[in-house]
Short mmCIF file of C-alpha atoms in Angstrom, two decimals:
data_model
loop_
_atom_site.label_atom_id
_atom_site.label_comp_id
_atom_site.label_asym_id
_atom_site.label_seq_id
_atom_site.Cartn_x
_atom_site.Cartn_y
_atom_site.Cartn_z
CA UNK A 11 0.86 -35.92 -38.12
CA UNK A 12 2.00 -35.15 -34.51
CA UNK A 13 2.63 -38.10 -32.03
CA UNK A 14 -1.11 -38.67 -30.64
CA UNK A 15 -2.15 -41.53 -28.20
CA UNK A 16 -2.19 -44.74 -28.52
CA UNK A 17 -5.39 -47.07 -27.71
CA UNK A 18 -3.84 -47.85 -24.69
CA UNK A 19 -3.26 -44.55 -23.80
CA UNK A 20 -7.00 -43.67 -24.35
CA UNK A 21 -7.93 -46.51 -22.09
CA UNK A 22 -5.70 -45.47 -19.52
CA UNK A 23 -6.93 -41.72 -19.43
CA UNK A 24 -10.60 -42.94 -19.31
CA UNK A 25 -10.45 -45.96 -17.11
CA UNK A 26 -7.23 -45.66 -15.40
CA UNK A 27 -7.33 -46.78 -12.33
CA UNK A 28 -4.84 -44.99 -10.59
CA UNK A 29 -3.96 -40.93 -10.75
CA UNK A 30 -0.50 -41.79 -11.30
CA UNK A 31 -1.86 -43.09 -14.77
CA UNK A 32 -3.77 -40.66 -15.68
CA UNK A 33 -1.19 -37.98 -14.55
CA UNK A 34 1.33 -39.96 -17.13
CA UNK A 35 -1.36 -39.49 -20.15
CA UNK A 36 -2.61 -36.27 -19.42
CA UNK A 37 1.49 -35.14 -19.34
CA UNK A 38 1.72 -36.90 -22.70
CA UNK A 39 -0.92 -34.73 -24.64
CA UNK A 40 0.58 -31.29 -23.01
CA UNK A 41 4.13 -32.09 -24.24
CA UNK A 42 2.44 -32.55 -27.49
CA UNK A 43 0.13 -30.01 -27.32
CA UNK A 44 2.56 -27.37 -26.16
CA UNK A 45 5.23 -28.51 -28.46
CA UNK A 46 3.28 -27.24 -31.10
CA UNK A 47 3.47 -30.73 -33.52
CA UNK A 48 -0.17 -31.20 -33.54
CA UNK A 49 -2.30 -30.40 -36.58
CA UNK A 50 -5.48 -28.17 -36.60
CA UNK A 51 -7.66 -31.51 -36.07
CA UNK A 52 -5.52 -33.21 -33.42
CA UNK A 53 -5.31 -30.01 -31.23
CA UNK A 54 -8.94 -29.29 -31.17
CA UNK A 55 -8.93 -32.99 -30.12
CA UNK A 56 -7.01 -32.61 -27.66
CA UNK A 57 -8.64 -29.55 -25.99
CA UNK A 58 -11.56 -31.75 -25.63
CA UNK A 59 -9.75 -34.11 -24.02
CA UNK A 60 -8.35 -31.50 -21.56
CA UNK A 61 -12.27 -30.35 -20.48
CA UNK A 62 -12.81 -33.82 -19.88
CA UNK A 63 -9.38 -34.46 -17.64
CA UNK A 64 -10.82 -30.65 -16.13
CA UNK A 65 -13.58 -32.69 -14.83
CA UNK A 66 -11.07 -35.74 -13.51
CA UNK A 67 -11.81 -36.69 -9.60
CA UNK A 68 -8.26 -36.67 -8.25
CA UNK A 69 -7.12 -32.85 -7.62
CA UNK A 70 -3.76 -34.41 -9.09
CA UNK A 71 -4.40 -34.82 -12.25
CA UNK A 72 -5.97 -31.63 -12.49
CA UNK A 73 -3.01 -30.33 -11.13
CA UNK A 74 -0.61 -31.75 -13.40
CA UNK A 75 -2.53 -30.30 -16.25
CA UNK A 76 -2.61 -27.28 -14.82
CA UNK A 77 1.06 -26.81 -14.16
CA UNK A 78 1.61 -27.92 -17.79
CA UNK A 79 -0.54 -25.70 -19.63
CA UNK A 80 0.14 -22.54 -17.83
CA UNK A 81 2.52 -21.02 -20.28
CA UNK A 82 0.05 -21.98 -23.23
CA UNK A 83 -0.93 -18.88 -25.19
CA UNK A 84 -3.68 -20.57 -27.15
CA UNK A 85 -5.14 -22.61 -24.50
CA UNK A 86 -8.88 -21.77 -24.78
CA UNK A 87 -10.30 -19.52 -22.73
CA UNK A 88 -13.01 -21.94 -20.79
CA UNK A 89 -9.92 -24.48 -19.68
CA UNK A 90 -7.93 -21.76 -18.55
CA UNK A 91 -10.43 -20.45 -16.29
CA UNK A 92 -12.15 -23.82 -15.21
CA UNK A 93 -8.45 -24.44 -13.83
CA UNK A 94 -8.26 -20.66 -12.31
CA UNK A 95 -11.68 -21.35 -10.82
CA UNK A 96 -10.86 -24.85 -9.00
CA UNK A 97 -9.05 -25.80 -5.76
CA UNK A 98 -5.76 -23.66 -5.15
CA UNK A 99 -3.59 -27.05 -5.84
CA UNK A 100 -5.06 -26.87 -9.42
CA UNK A 101 -5.64 -23.12 -9.77
CA UNK A 102 -2.22 -21.09 -8.61
CA UNK A 103 -0.25 -22.39 -11.73
CA UNK A 104 -2.56 -20.67 -14.34
CA UNK A 105 -3.76 -18.33 -12.05
CA UNK A 106 0.63 -17.26 -11.74
CA UNK A 107 1.56 -17.41 -15.18
CA UNK A 108 -1.61 -17.99 -18.08
CA UNK A 109 -1.98 -14.94 -20.07
CA UNK A 110 -4.91 -16.23 -21.73
CA UNK A 111 -6.69 -14.90 -18.53
CA UNK A 112 -8.03 -11.22 -19.20
CA UNK A 113 -8.16 -8.55 -16.45
CA UNK A 114 -11.68 -9.08 -15.90
CA UNK A 115 -10.63 -12.66 -15.29
CA UNK A 116 -8.00 -11.84 -12.89
CA UNK A 117 -10.45 -9.34 -10.86
CA UNK A 118 -13.00 -11.77 -10.97
CA UNK A 119 -10.60 -14.31 -8.91
CA UNK A 120 -9.34 -11.43 -6.37
CA UNK A 121 -12.94 -10.87 -5.47
CA UNK A 122 -13.62 -14.32 -4.67
CA UNK A 123 -10.94 -13.02 -1.66
CA UNK A 124 -9.09 -16.22 -1.52
CA UNK A 125 -5.79 -14.91 -0.08
CA UNK A 126 -3.78 -17.61 -1.86
CA UNK A 127 -4.79 -17.18 -5.04
CA UNK A 128 -4.73 -13.41 -4.90
CA UNK A 129 -0.97 -13.72 -3.86
CA UNK A 130 -0.68 -16.14 -6.72
CA UNK A 131 -1.95 -12.71 -8.71
CA UNK A 132 0.66 -10.56 -6.92
CA UNK A 133 3.26 -13.04 -8.73
CA UNK A 134 2.10 -12.61 -12.49
CA UNK A 135 4.52 -10.96 -14.79
CA UNK A 136 2.56 -8.21 -15.76
CA UNK A 137 0.17 -6.48 -13.65
CA UNK A 138 -2.10 -3.62 -15.15
CA UNK A 139 -3.12 -0.72 -12.59
CA UNK A 140 -6.63 -1.68 -12.72
CA UNK A 141 -5.59 -5.11 -10.96
CA UNK A 142 -3.02 -3.46 -8.99
CA UNK A 143 -5.34 -0.90 -7.86
CA UNK A 144 -7.83 -3.66 -6.88
CA UNK A 145 -5.35 -5.56 -4.94
CA UNK A 146 -4.34 -2.66 -2.52
CA UNK A 147 -8.21 -2.30 -2.11
CA UNK A 148 -8.09 -5.01 0.51
CA UNK A 149 -5.27 -4.13 2.85
CA UNK A 150 -3.44 -7.23 3.21
CA UNK A 151 -0.36 -6.37 4.41
CA UNK A 152 1.11 -10.02 2.77
CA UNK A 153 -0.56 -9.02 -0.60
CA UNK A 154 0.65 -5.12 -1.21
CA UNK A 155 4.56 -6.35 0.15
CA UNK A 156 4.11 -9.40 -2.25
CA UNK A 157 2.50 -7.09 -4.99
CA UNK A 158 5.38 -4.41 -4.47
CA UNK A 159 7.98 -6.77 -4.87
CA UNK A 160 7.37 -7.95 -8.04
CA UNK A 161 9.71 -7.14 -10.45
CA UNK A 162 7.64 -5.33 -12.89
CA UNK A 163 5.34 -3.68 -10.19
CA UNK A 164 7.02 -0.22 -11.09
CA UNK A 165 10.21 -0.35 -13.49
CA UNK A 166 10.93 3.05 -13.13
CA UNK A 167 10.25 6.19 -11.40
CA UNK A 168 7.78 7.38 -14.94
CA UNK A 169 6.04 3.99 -14.92
CA UNK A 170 5.30 4.18 -10.89
CA UNK A 171 4.21 8.07 -11.46
CA UNK A 172 1.60 6.87 -14.21
CA UNK A 173 0.33 4.18 -11.89
CA UNK A 174 -0.10 6.62 -8.49
CA UNK A 175 -2.26 8.93 -10.81
CA UNK A 176 -4.38 6.26 -11.99
CA UNK A 177 -5.10 5.05 -8.17
CA UNK A 178 -5.09 8.47 -6.82
CA UNK A 179 -9.05 8.53 -6.70
CA UNK A 180 -8.92 5.53 -4.79
CA UNK A 181 -8.51 6.24 -0.98
CA UNK A 182 -8.46 2.92 0.34
CA UNK A 183 -5.85 1.45 -2.11
CA UNK A 184 -3.69 4.50 -1.40
CA UNK A 185 -3.88 4.66 2.17
CA UNK A 186 -2.66 0.77 1.87
CA UNK A 187 -0.28 1.36 -0.51
CA UNK A 188 1.21 4.36 1.74
CA UNK A 189 1.34 2.30 5.00
CA UNK A 190 2.51 -1.02 4.21
CA UNK A 191 5.71 0.33 1.89
CA UNK A 192 8.27 2.77 1.96
CA UNK A 193 7.99 4.89 -0.84
CA UNK A 194 9.98 8.19 -2.51
CA UNK A 195 8.83 11.15 -0.49
CA UNK A 196 7.75 12.56 -4.22
CA UNK A 197 5.33 10.13 -4.76
CA UNK A 198 4.14 10.12 -1.05
CA UNK A 199 2.76 13.38 -1.26
CA UNK A 200 1.58 13.06 -4.56
CA UNK A 201 -0.78 10.22 -3.51
CA UNK A 202 -2.00 12.34 -0.28
CA UNK A 203 -2.50 15.32 -2.51
CA UNK A 204 -4.38 13.03 -5.36
CA UNK A 205 -6.72 12.02 -2.15
CA UNK A 206 -6.82 15.23 -1.22
CA UNK A 207 -8.33 16.48 -4.98
CA UNK A 208 -10.87 14.18 -5.14
CA UNK A 209 -12.09 15.13 -1.66
CA UNK A 210 -12.11 18.52 -3.06
CA UNK A 211 -14.33 18.07 -5.61
CA UNK A 212 -16.62 15.31 -3.78
CA UNK A 213 -17.27 18.17 -0.90
CA UNK A 214 -17.37 20.93 -3.45
CA UNK A 215 -20.41 19.00 -5.39
CA UNK A 216 -21.79 18.30 -2.01
CA UNK A 217 -21.62 21.32 -0.24
CA UNK A 218 -21.75 25.22 -0.57
CA UNK A 219 -18.36 25.41 1.79
CA UNK A 220 -16.25 28.59 1.01
CA UNK A 221 -13.26 28.21 -0.86
CA UNK A 222 -10.89 29.48 1.86
CA UNK A 223 -12.53 27.31 4.25
CA UNK A 224 -11.99 24.38 2.41
CA UNK A 225 -8.69 25.22 1.63
CA UNK A 226 -7.94 25.21 5.41
CA UNK A 227 -9.62 21.78 6.14
CA UNK A 228 -7.69 19.65 2.71
CA UNK A 229 -4.91 21.55 3.52
CA UNK A 230 -4.48 20.46 7.33
CA UNK A 231 -5.94 16.79 5.69
CA UNK A 232 -2.96 16.38 3.39
CA UNK A 233 -0.57 17.27 6.61
CA UNK A 234 -2.18 14.74 8.37
CA UNK A 235 -1.81 11.90 5.76
CA UNK A 236 2.01 12.29 5.31
CA UNK A 237 2.75 12.48 8.80
CA UNK A 238 0.66 9.62 9.60
CA UNK A 239 3.46 7.60 6.60
CA UNK A 240 5.87 7.76 9.37
CA UNK A 241 6.14 5.29 11.93
CA UNK A 242 8.85 4.23 14.66
CA UNK A 243 9.89 1.55 12.19
CA UNK A 244 10.47 4.71 9.93
CA UNK A 245 14.16 4.98 8.47
CA UNK A 246 16.00 8.37 9.41
CA UNK A 247 17.05 8.98 5.81
CA UNK A 248 13.58 8.45 4.79
CA UNK A 249 12.29 10.96 7.32
CA UNK A 250 14.95 13.59 6.35
CA UNK A 251 13.93 12.89 2.69
CA UNK A 252 10.38 13.47 3.00
CA UNK A 253 11.64 16.56 5.12
CA UNK A 254 14.17 17.83 2.07
CA UNK A 255 11.46 17.21 -0.27
CA UNK A 256 8.48 18.99 1.51
CA UNK A 257 11.27 21.74 1.90
CA UNK A 258 12.13 22.00 -1.73
CA UNK A 259 8.46 22.58 -2.43
CA UNK A 260 8.04 25.15 -0.19
CA UNK A 261 5.62 22.67 1.88
CA UNK A 262 7.80 22.53 5.10
CA UNK A 263 5.64 25.42 6.99
CA UNK A 264 5.21 26.17 10.69
CA UNK A 265 1.98 24.48 10.64
CA UNK A 266 3.21 21.24 9.37
CA UNK A 267 6.05 20.88 11.97
CA UNK A 268 3.52 21.88 14.96
CA UNK A 269 1.43 19.28 13.66
CA UNK A 270 3.87 16.38 13.69
CA UNK A 271 4.43 17.60 17.21
CA UNK A 272 1.00 17.43 17.95
CA UNK A 273 0.82 14.24 16.67
CA UNK A 274 3.99 12.52 18.48
CA UNK A 275 6.16 12.82 15.47
CA UNK A 276 9.10 13.76 16.75
CA UNK A 277 11.77 12.83 14.71
CA UNK A 278 10.05 14.52 11.74
CA UNK A 279 10.06 17.43 13.76
CA UNK A 280 13.56 17.41 14.65
CA UNK A 281 14.69 16.90 11.25
CA UNK A 282 12.44 19.76 9.92
CA UNK A 283 13.57 22.14 12.48
CA UNK A 284 17.12 21.09 11.76
CA UNK A 285 16.19 21.97 7.92
CA UNK A 286 15.04 25.15 8.47
CA UNK A 287 17.32 26.20 11.24
CA UNK A 288 20.44 25.35 8.66
CA UNK A 289 21.72 23.03 10.94
CA UNK A 290 22.94 19.14 11.15
CA UNK A 291 19.89 17.06 13.03
CA UNK A 292 22.24 16.27 15.92
CA UNK A 293 23.18 19.59 16.48
CA UNK A 294 19.23 20.31 16.76
CA UNK A 295 18.69 17.32 19.22
CA UNK A 296 21.38 18.69 21.62
CA UNK A 297 19.73 22.02 21.49
CA UNK A 298 16.26 20.81 21.85
CA UNK A 299 17.07 18.42 25.10
CA UNK A 300 19.96 19.38 25.78
CA UNK A 301 20.05 23.15 25.65
CA UNK A 302 17.37 24.19 28.07
CA UNK A 303 14.82 26.83 27.36
CA UNK A 304 17.60 28.93 25.70
CA UNK A 305 18.77 26.49 23.30
CA UNK A 306 14.93 25.55 22.51
CA UNK A 307 13.63 28.95 21.82
CA UNK A 308 16.93 29.61 19.98
CA UNK A 309 16.34 26.89 17.47
CA UNK A 310 13.02 27.28 17.14
CA UNK A 311 13.25 31.05 16.31
CA UNK A 312 16.08 30.02 13.65
CA UNK A 313 13.67 27.83 12.37
CA UNK A 314 11.20 30.64 12.02
CA UNK A 315 8.61 29.28 14.57
CA UNK A 316 5.97 31.72 15.73
CA UNK A 317 7.46 33.43 19.01
CA UNK A 318 3.94 33.28 20.45
CA UNK A 319 3.94 29.60 20.69
CA UNK A 320 7.60 28.79 22.67
CA UNK A 321 6.29 27.75 25.83
CA UNK A 322 3.58 25.52 24.56
CA UNK A 323 5.74 24.31 21.99
CA UNK A 324 7.88 23.53 24.68
CA UNK A 325 5.55 21.80 27.22
CA UNK A 326 4.39 19.75 24.51
CA UNK A 327 7.83 18.72 23.53
CA UNK A 328 8.49 17.65 27.17
CA UNK A 329 5.19 15.82 27.13
CA UNK A 330 5.97 13.74 24.14
CA UNK A 331 9.21 12.78 25.34
CA UNK A 332 7.96 11.48 28.42
CA UNK A 333 5.22 9.40 26.43
CA UNK A 334 8.23 8.15 23.94
CA UNK A 335 9.65 6.49 26.61
CA UNK A 336 6.76 4.62 28.06
CA UNK A 337 5.20 3.71 24.49
CA UNK A 338 7.36 4.09 21.03
CA UNK A 339 4.86 2.54 18.73
CA UNK A 340 2.08 4.45 19.88
CA UNK A 341 0.13 5.14 17.62
CA UNK A 342 -1.56 8.93 16.28
CA UNK A 343 -4.87 8.63 17.71
CA UNK A 344 -3.97 7.26 21.05
CA UNK A 345 -1.13 9.95 21.53
CA UNK A 346 -3.11 12.53 20.59
CA UNK A 347 -5.97 11.46 23.05
CA UNK A 348 -3.68 10.87 25.97
CA UNK A 349 -1.80 14.39 25.07
CA UNK A 350 -5.28 16.27 25.02
CA UNK A 351 -5.99 15.01 28.86
CA UNK A 352 -2.45 16.36 29.63
CA UNK A 353 -3.01 19.62 28.03
CA UNK A 354 -6.16 19.56 29.94
CA UNK A 355 -4.49 19.44 33.46
CA UNK A 356 -1.95 21.76 32.56
CA UNK A 357 -4.58 24.63 31.46
CA UNK A 358 -6.11 24.28 34.27
CA UNK A 359 -2.67 24.79 36.40
CA UNK A 360 -0.40 27.16 34.72
CA UNK A 361 -0.65 29.94 32.32
CA UNK A 362 0.90 28.93 29.39
CA UNK A 363 -0.13 31.32 26.22
CA UNK A 364 -1.72 29.69 23.34
CA UNK A 365 -1.60 26.71 25.06
CA UNK A 366 -5.56 26.63 23.89
CA UNK A 367 -4.38 26.86 20.26
CA UNK A 368 -2.42 23.72 20.43
CA UNK A 369 -5.11 21.48 21.68
CA UNK A 370 -7.18 22.63 19.36
CA UNK A 371 -4.51 21.35 16.66
CA UNK A 372 -4.13 18.21 18.83
CA UNK A 373 -7.97 17.73 18.61
CA UNK A 374 -7.95 18.42 15.05
CA UNK A 375 -5.38 15.93 14.39
CA UNK A 376 -6.96 13.25 16.21
CA UNK A 377 -10.34 14.18 14.47
CA UNK A 378 -8.47 13.97 11.20
CA UNK A 379 -6.51 10.75 11.89
CA UNK A 380 -9.35 8.92 13.09
CA UNK A 381 -11.50 9.77 9.65
CA UNK A 382 -9.14 8.46 7.66
CA UNK A 383 -8.08 5.32 9.15
CA UNK A 384 -11.98 4.17 8.90
#
């Protein structure tokens, strides 16, 4: 026989006038339950007592039991769920630690949209891909950052890659993941490609669009998606890493480089030109901003950019530099809107070859960015 309650303990539990006295008895029962000193009959009795305690009017009493039983792997499911659905003070220990709760239980808790409880979910030791995906759908920065900082989020590249495969169909989850954390460039592109493939399948099943035309649409969508992961807060080494990865897989195309400029992603533009030209980024910066027309054209030519676009590229580059000084944190959509107005002004006053082509890229980038932001 285990150490059971005395008669006074029972009376105190049932009729105790203070929360402190009931907490003392509750902790005594939980200690015996967790120590596995009770026999089968005593375990059942203890669990019936737990079912009474979960209805105690005092939050402190219920919270004390939740804290004590959070690590139990034999606690009946109904008790664990009752505690997990309680007020935050009671629920948090159970949500964060209990392995009695299933994925369906955890998802049910997430769907209550209680941010404190959801944050507790992100701190769980083992979080399945299904639960991670559900968490990412919320788009809450604090929730996503807490999830990513979990030591068990992705223990290695292989497990992270597997997770990416599992959520690639969910555009909301992918968008929130990419926009809120710094990802390895290979993973970023894999995510974006996953979205595109899903989009392609949906479009093919709904509309009769020629494959070549569809490929052009989705190719540009991927470019925009990749470039929108870059912001003023992105580190230069992160941008260089993305550029190197894209170049390694022959995806650092003139189209992508031009799109980066048209979206105001100047640092990517410079890094990409330097990579294609085979020179240090610092040298590319000097050629673009201190080398005059000869320096700009020389770099663009060495990087393999179309010569017919040189004048238009130079204009956009100067305009982007102007806007950078005014607002370095401007969004892609706002930058494109501003740039369209500027290009329309210059198209009426200066004869620049292929300026209309550049304007079309800017407008398409603005449209695609707006659609992806929804």
